Coordinates of C-alpha atoms in Angstrom, one line a residue:
M1 CA 6.3 -2.9 -53.3
S2 CA 5.4 -5.5 -50.6
A3 CA 5.7 -5.5 -46.9
T4 CA 6.0 -8.3 -44.8
I5 CA 5.6 -8.4 -41.2
P6 CA 6.9 -11.6 -39.3
H7 CA 4.5 -12.9 -36.7
V8 CA 5.9 -12.3 -33.1
S9 CA 4.5 -12.5 -30.0
G10 CA 5.0 -11.4 -26.2
A11 CA 8.3 -9.4 -25.4
A12 CA 9.6 -10.4 -28.9
R13 CA 7.3 -7.8 -30.4
D14 CA 9.2 -4.9 -29.3
H15 CA 12.2 -6.2 -31.4
E16 CA 10.3 -7.1 -34.6
T17 CA 12.1 -6.5 -37.8
V18 CA 10.0 -5.0 -40.8
S19 CA 11.0 -6.1 -44.3
T20 CA 9.9 -3.4 -47.2
G21 CA 12.0 -5.0 -50.0
Q22 CA 14.8 -2.5 -49.9
A23 CA 16.1 -2.1 -46.2
T24 CA 15.6 -3.6 -43.0
T25 CA 14.8 -1.6 -40.0
T26 CA 14.4 -2.2 -36.4
P27 CA 12.5 0.1 -34.4
E28 CA 14.0 1.6 -31.5
V29 CA 13.1 0.5 -28.0
A30 CA 12.6 3.4 -25.5
A31 CA 15.0 3.1 -22.8
P32 CA 13.3 2.7 -19.3
V33 CA 13.1 5.8 -17.5
A34 CA 14.3 6.1 -14.1
R35 CA 12.1 7.1 -11.2
P36 CA 12.9 10.5 -9.5
L37 CA 13.9 10.5 -6.0
G38 CA 10.4 11.0 -4.0
A39 CA 8.3 10.4 -7.0
P40 CA 4.9 9.0 -6.3
R41 CA 4.6 5.3 -6.1
R42 CA 1.8 3.1 -6.8
G43 CA 1.4 -0.7 -7.5
A44 CA 3.3 -3.4 -5.8
W45 CA 5.8 -2.6 -2.8
S46 CA 9.4 -2.9 -3.2
R47 CA 11.3 -5.3 -1.1
A48 CA 13.0 -2.3 0.5
E49 CA 9.3 -1.3 1.5
V50 CA 8.1 -4.6 2.8
F51 CA 11.4 -4.7 4.9
V52 CA 11.0 -1.0 6.1
V53 CA 7.4 -1.5 7.2
A54 CA 7.9 -4.8 8.6
G55 CA 10.7 -3.7 10.7
L56 CA 8.7 -0.4 12.0
T57 CA 5.8 -2.7 12.7
M58 CA 7.8 -4.8 14.9
F59 CA 9.3 -2.1 16.8
V60 CA 6.1 -0.7 17.3
V61 CA 4.7 -3.8 18.7
I62 CA 7.7 -4.5 20.8
A63 CA 7.9 -0.8 22.3
A64 CA 4.2 -1.0 23.3
G65 CA 4.8 -4.2 25.0
W66 CA 8.0 -3.5 26.6
T67 CA 7.1 -3.9 30.5
L68 CA 3.6 -3.3 29.8
G69 CA 2.5 -4.5 33.3
R70 CA 4.9 -2.6 35.2
A71 CA 2.7 0.3 35.9
S72 CA -0.4 -0.1 37.6
L73 CA -3.8 1.2 35.7
S74 CA -4.4 4.9 35.5
G75 CA -7.9 6.1 36.5
D76 CA -8.9 6.4 33.1
E77 CA -7.6 3.0 32.4
A78 CA -9.5 1.9 35.3
A79 CA -12.6 3.1 33.9
T80 CA -12.0 1.1 30.8
W81 CA -12.0 -2.1 33.0
A82 CA -15.0 -1.2 35.1
I83 CA -16.9 -0.7 31.7
S84 CA -15.6 -3.4 29.5
G85 CA -14.5 -5.7 32.1
H86 CA -18.1 -7.3 33.2
G87 CA -21.1 -8.2 31.3
L88 CA -22.3 -6.9 28.0
G89 CA -25.3 -5.2 29.8
D90 CA -23.1 -3.2 32.2
V91 CA -21.3 -1.8 28.9
V92 CA -24.5 -0.9 27.3
H93 CA -25.9 0.8 30.5
V94 CA -22.9 2.7 31.0
L95 CA -22.7 4.0 27.7
R96 CA -26.4 4.9 27.9
G97 CA -25.7 7.1 30.7
S98 CA -22.4 8.8 30.1
G99 CA -21.9 11.2 27.7
G100 CA -18.1 11.2 27.5
D101 CA -17.9 7.4 27.5
R102 CA -20.5 7.3 24.5
A103 CA -17.8 8.9 22.1
A104 CA -15.6 5.7 22.7
G105 CA -18.4 3.1 22.4
L106 CA -17.0 0.9 19.9
Y107 CA -13.7 0.8 21.8
Y108 CA -15.2 -0.2 24.9
L109 CA -17.3 -2.9 23.0
A110 CA -13.9 -4.2 21.4
V111 CA -12.2 -4.1 24.7
Y112 CA -15.4 -6.5 25.9
G113 CA -14.7 -9.0 23.4
W114 CA -10.9 -8.7 23.8
V115 CA -10.8 -9.5 27.6
R116 CA -13.3 -12.4 27.1
I117 CA -10.6 -14.2 25.2
F118 CA -7.3 -12.8 26.7
G119 CA -8.5 -11.6 30.5
T120 CA -8.9 -8.5 32.4
G121 CA -5.1 -8.4 33.6
V122 CA -3.2 -5.2 33.1
V123 CA -0.9 -6.6 30.0
S124 CA -3.9 -8.0 28.4
L125 CA -6.5 -5.1 28.9
R126 CA -3.6 -2.8 27.5
G127 CA -2.5 -5.1 24.7
L128 CA -5.5 -4.4 22.5
S129 CA -3.8 -0.9 22.0
G130 CA -0.4 -2.3 21.1
V131 CA -1.7 -4.6 18.4
A132 CA -3.8 -1.9 17.0
A133 CA -0.7 0.6 16.9
G134 CA 1.0 -2.4 15.1
I135 CA -1.8 -2.4 12.5
A136 CA -1.5 1.2 11.5
I137 CA 2.3 1.0 10.0
A138 CA 1.2 -0.7 6.6
P139 CA -2.0 1.5 5.8
F140 CA -0.2 4.5 6.7
H141 CA 2.7 3.8 4.5
A142 CA 0.2 2.6 1.5
V143 CA -0.9 6.2 1.8
A144 CA 2.3 7.9 2.3
R145 CA 4.4 6.3 -0.5
R146 CA 1.9 8.2 -3.0
L147 CA 4.0 11.0 -1.9
G148 CA 7.2 9.3 -2.9
R149 CA 9.1 6.1 -1.2
T150 CA 11.7 8.4 0.6
T151 CA 8.9 10.6 1.8
A152 CA 7.0 7.6 3.1
F153 CA 9.8 6.3 4.8
A154 CA 10.6 9.3 6.6
A155 CA 6.9 9.7 7.7
D156 CA 6.7 6.2 8.8
T157 CA 9.7 6.3 11.0
L158 CA 8.4 9.5 12.7
L159 CA 5.1 8.3 13.3
A160 CA 6.4 4.8 14.5
T161 CA 8.9 6.4 16.9
S162 CA 6.5 9.3 18.1
P163 CA 6.4 9.5 22.1
F164 CA 2.7 10.6 21.6
F165 CA 1.9 7.5 19.4
L166 CA 3.8 5.3 21.5
T167 CA 2.1 6.6 24.7
Y168 CA -1.2 5.7 23.7
A169 CA -0.1 2.3 22.2
R170 CA 0.6 1.4 25.9
E171 CA -2.7 2.5 27.5
A172 CA -5.9 0.8 27.9
R173 CA -7.7 3.6 26.4
A174 CA -9.5 4.3 22.9
Y175 CA -6.9 6.6 21.2
S176 CA -4.6 3.9 19.6
M177 CA -7.6 2.1 18.1
A178 CA -9.0 5.5 17.1
L179 CA -5.9 6.3 15.2
T180 CA -5.6 3.0 13.5
I181 CA -9.0 3.2 12.1
V182 CA -8.5 6.6 11.0
V183 CA -5.5 5.5 9.0
L184 CA -7.5 2.6 7.6
A185 CA -10.3 4.8 6.7
T186 CA -7.9 7.3 4.9
W187 CA -6.3 4.3 2.9
T188 CA -9.7 3.0 1.9
F189 CA -10.8 6.7 1.0
V190 CA -7.7 6.9 -1.5
R191 CA -8.5 3.8 -3.1
A192 CA -12.0 4.6 -3.4
V193 CA -11.2 8.0 -5.0
E194 CA -8.7 6.2 -7.6
F195 CA -10.9 3.7 -8.6
D196 CA -14.2 4.8 -8.3
R197 CA -15.7 1.4 -7.9
K198 CA -18.7 0.6 -5.7
R199 CA -17.3 -1.9 -3.3
D200 CA -14.4 0.7 -2.7
W201 CA -16.9 3.2 -1.6
V202 CA -18.7 0.6 0.7
V203 CA -15.7 -0.4 2.5
Y204 CA -14.4 3.2 3.1
V205 CA -17.9 4.1 4.3
A206 CA -18.1 1.1 6.7
V207 CA -14.5 2.0 8.2
A208 CA -15.3 5.6 8.3
V209 CA -18.1 4.8 10.5
L210 CA -16.3 2.7 12.7
A211 CA -13.7 5.5 13.3
L212 CA -16.7 7.8 14.0
Y213 CA -17.9 5.5 16.9
T214 CA -14.4 4.8 18.1
Q215 CA -13.7 8.5 18.8
W216 CA -15.7 11.3 17.8
F217 CA -12.9 13.6 16.8
A218 CA -12.2 11.0 13.7
A219 CA -15.3 13.2 12.2
L220 CA -12.8 16.0 11.6
V221 CA -10.3 13.7 9.7
L222 CA -13.2 12.8 7.5
L223 CA -14.2 16.1 7.0
A224 CA -10.6 16.8 6.1
Q225 CA -10.7 13.7 3.5
F226 CA -13.6 15.4 1.6
S227 CA -12.1 18.7 1.7
S228 CA -8.9 17.7 0.3
R229 CA -11.0 16.8 -2.9
L230 CA -11.4 20.6 -3.5
A231 CA -7.9 20.7 -4.6
A232 CA -8.6 18.2 -7.2
R233 CA -9.3 19.2 -10.8
R234 CA -12.8 20.3 -11.2
A235 CA -13.6 17.2 -13.4
D236 CA -12.4 14.9 -10.8
R237 CA -13.9 16.3 -7.6
W238 CA -17.0 14.6 -7.0
S239 CA -18.4 11.5 -8.6
R240 CA -22.0 10.1 -8.0
R241 CA -20.7 7.2 -5.5
A242 CA -18.5 9.9 -3.8
M243 CA -21.5 12.1 -3.0
I244 CA -23.7 9.2 -2.0
S245 CA -20.9 8.1 0.2
G246 CA -20.5 11.6 1.8
A247 CA -24.2 11.7 2.4
C248 CA -24.4 8.3 4.0
L249 CA -21.4 9.4 6.4
A250 CA -23.3 12.4 7.1
V251 CA -26.3 10.3 8.3
G252 CA -24.1 7.9 10.2
T253 CA -22.8 10.9 12.3
V254 CA -26.2 11.9 13.6
P255 CA -26.6 9.1 16.3
I256 CA -23.1 9.8 17.6
A257 CA -23.9 13.4 17.5
F258 CA -27.0 13.1 19.5
F259 CA -25.7 10.6 22.0
I260 CA -22.6 12.8 23.0
L261 CA -24.6 16.3 23.0
S262 CA -27.4 14.6 25.0
G263 CA -25.5 14.7 28.0
A264 CA -25.3 17.7 30.4
T265 CA -21.6 18.6 29.2
G266 CA -21.0 16.1 26.4
G267 CA -18.1 14.6 28.8
V268 CA -15.8 17.8 28.1
G269 CA -17.0 20.0 31.0
W270 CA -13.9 19.6 32.9
I271 CA -11.8 21.2 29.9
A272 CA -10.2 24.5 30.8
P273 CA -10.7 27.6 28.6
L274 CA -8.4 28.1 25.7
S275 CA -5.2 29.8 26.5
V276 CA -1.7 30.1 25.1
A277 CA -0.4 27.4 27.5
Q278 CA -2.8 25.0 26.1
I279 CA -1.8 25.5 22.7
R280 CA 1.9 25.3 23.7
S281 CA 1.0 21.9 25.5
V282 CA -0.5 20.6 22.2
L283 CA 2.7 21.5 20.4
A284 CA 4.8 19.9 23.1
T285 CA 2.7 16.5 22.9
F286 CA 3.2 16.4 18.7
A287 CA 7.0 17.3 19.1
G288 CA 7.5 15.1 22.0
S289 CA 9.5 18.0 23.7
S290 CA 8.4 21.2 25.9
S291 CA 11.9 22.8 24.7
W292 CA 11.6 25.9 22.8
V293 CA 14.3 24.6 20.5
A294 CA 12.3 21.6 19.8
H295 CA 9.3 23.6 19.1
T296 CA 11.0 26.2 16.6
V297 CA 12.8 23.3 14.8
V298 CA 9.7 21.2 14.4
L299 CA 7.5 24.5 13.4
A300 CA 10.2 25.2 10.8
V301 CA 10.2 21.8 9.4
L302 CA 6.2 21.7 9.4
A303 CA 6.1 25.1 7.5
L304 CA 8.5 23.7 4.9
G305 CA 6.0 20.6 4.7
V306 CA 3.2 22.7 4.0
A307 CA 5.4 24.5 1.4
A308 CA 6.4 21.4 -0.2
A309 CA 2.5 20.1 -0.1
V310 CA 1.7 23.3 -2.2
R311 CA 4.4 22.7 -4.7
A312 CA 3.5 18.9 -5.0
L313 CA 0.1 19.9 -5.2
R314 CA 0.5 21.5 -8.7
R315 CA 2.1 18.5 -10.0
E316 CA -0.9 16.1 -8.6
R317 CA -3.5 18.3 -10.1
A318 CA -2.3 17.6 -13.6
T319 CA -1.1 13.9 -13.2
A320 CA -3.2 12.3 -10.0
S321 CA -7.0 11.7 -9.3
V322 CA -6.1 12.0 -5.6
P323 CA -4.1 15.0 -4.3
I324 CA -2.3 13.5 -1.6
A325 CA -0.3 16.6 -0.5
A326 CA -3.5 18.4 0.0
L327 CA -5.0 15.3 2.2
A328 CA -1.7 15.1 4.3
A329 CA -2.0 18.9 5.0
A330 CA -5.5 18.7 5.9
W331 CA -5.3 15.7 8.0
F332 CA -3.3 17.6 10.3
M333 CA -4.3 21.2 10.2
L334 CA -8.1 21.0 9.6
P335 CA -8.6 19.0 13.0
L336 CA -6.2 21.5 14.8
L337 CA -7.7 24.6 13.5
T338 CA -11.4 23.6 13.8
V339 CA -10.8 22.4 17.5
V340 CA -8.8 25.9 18.4
A341 CA -11.7 27.9 16.7
I342 CA -14.3 25.9 18.7
S343 CA -12.4 26.2 21.5
A344 CA -12.5 29.9 21.6
V345 CA -16.3 29.3 22.6
K346 CA -16.6 26.1 23.9
P347 CA -13.5 24.4 25.5
L348 CA -12.6 21.4 23.5
L349 CA -8.4 21.6 22.8
V350 CA -7.0 18.3 24.8
S351 CA -3.9 17.0 23.1
R352 CA -4.9 13.4 23.2
Y353 CA -8.1 14.2 21.4
L354 CA -6.2 15.2 18.4
I355 CA -4.1 12.2 18.0
V356 CA -6.0 11.4 15.0
A357 CA -4.2 14.1 13.4
L358 CA -0.8 13.0 14.2
P359 CA -0.5 10.9 10.9
G360 CA -0.9 14.0 8.9
F361 CA 1.6 15.9 10.9
A362 CA 4.0 12.8 10.4
L363 CA 3.5 13.3 6.4
L364 CA 3.9 17.1 6.6
L365 CA 7.3 16.6 8.5
G366 CA 8.3 13.9 5.8
L367 CA 7.6 16.5 3.1
G368 CA 9.4 19.1 5.0
L369 CA 12.6 16.8 5.4
I370 CA 12.6 16.0 1.7
L371 CA 12.4 19.7 0.6
L372 CA 15.0 20.9 3.3
S373 CA 17.4 17.8 2.2
R374 CA 16.6 18.3 -1.8
G375 CA 16.0 14.6 -1.6
R376 CA 19.5 13.6 -0.5
T377 CA 19.2 10.6 1.4
V378 CA 22.0 11.1 3.8
F379 CA 20.4 14.5 4.9
I380 CA 17.0 12.9 5.2
V381 CA 18.4 10.3 7.6
V382 CA 19.9 13.0 9.7
G383 CA 17.0 15.1 9.6
V384 CA 14.8 12.2 11.0
A385 CA 17.3 11.4 13.6
T386 CA 17.4 15.0 14.8
L387 CA 13.6 15.1 15.1
I388 CA 13.6 12.1 17.3
A389 CA 16.5 13.1 19.2
L390 CA 14.6 16.4 20.2
G391 CA 11.5 14.3 21.4
S392 CA 14.0 11.8 23.3
S393 CA 12.9 13.3 26.5
A394 CA 9.3 11.9 26.2
Y395 CA 10.6 8.5 26.1
D396 CA 10.9 8.4 29.9
Q397 CA 7.1 8.8 30.2
V398 CA 6.4 6.4 27.4
W399 CA 7.7 3.9 29.7
A400 CA 7.4 5.4 33.1
A401 CA 6.6 3.3 36.2
R402 CA 3.4 5.3 36.8
H403 CA 0.8 6.6 34.2
V404 CA -0.3 10.3 34.9
D405 CA -4.0 11.1 33.8
E406 CA -4.5 14.5 31.9

């Protein structure tokens, strides 16, 4: 008995005919398996993803630039101009002498370069924050889509329309840039863990150090990134390159910690002691409303998001090198809980300092809506619209004729 296998190539190999001298059979071709709604996605973006991300980026840039010169500079924005609007020597002198301003040293240097090109007017001074905010959307989606495209769309929309996010996208302060660099650091971290290539870890460490020197609360997000690795399978938790990168970041943290703490108060002596009112103020900032109804709804969706993250983690531990659900939860909860705990001894709890945790908050809300809606698109859209509507009262402050310092 002889067997002849005809030569085939490319896609035709899937349909090759095998002759055995007695019968002719055609191997079955497996039908493509449909991706479940909300299933993790990697690889090339779909047209829908490109369209949504581009649309939200345009929205953020337009919202950040709308009547940008209408309000005069606030006291803190005037400080940005005073630090960065003159000579480079003046920038260095101020950073050497002010504990609080040292925490945003990279931002002031960036503003110094920005105003050399675009001028020191109100619009140009604030414009850097708007550009930074627009840049944040694409890398945020790149992380979020690993939780599923639908989850990512919900989280993208909630972040882009957040009054907290948009407020600081319109101010000449470090917070918008800090959020963007933290998002970039998280994206590069995920890529470094997934591929474990030297160049990816080098890029991650470089971006993470930039985040540290833009706003020192970014260190809590970096800690959350590495803490999320504890949720991975034991064999996947720590590679040699990951441990070296963590050590490099620890060393990189020493100078900024020294510069900040070498001041008499580290620039935080004005912060009030921890209280229930402060905690509620933080919740109001994230939710976009001081209403108890809004707080109740947001907390309920947030709790569902944590539950969904726990459920997703079980699947990720078996199939994914990066437990994104654990990363999402740690991104929001670790900075918040750490600052609250420290504030019991040394007051640090200020809403705007925690803006670096806002992307994690959006991811958890997205996960919560998916769980609540059981993946039904119409209900997800209604849920996103409801959360936006609950925070709509804060939009008046976003485009207010004057800025109020906290």
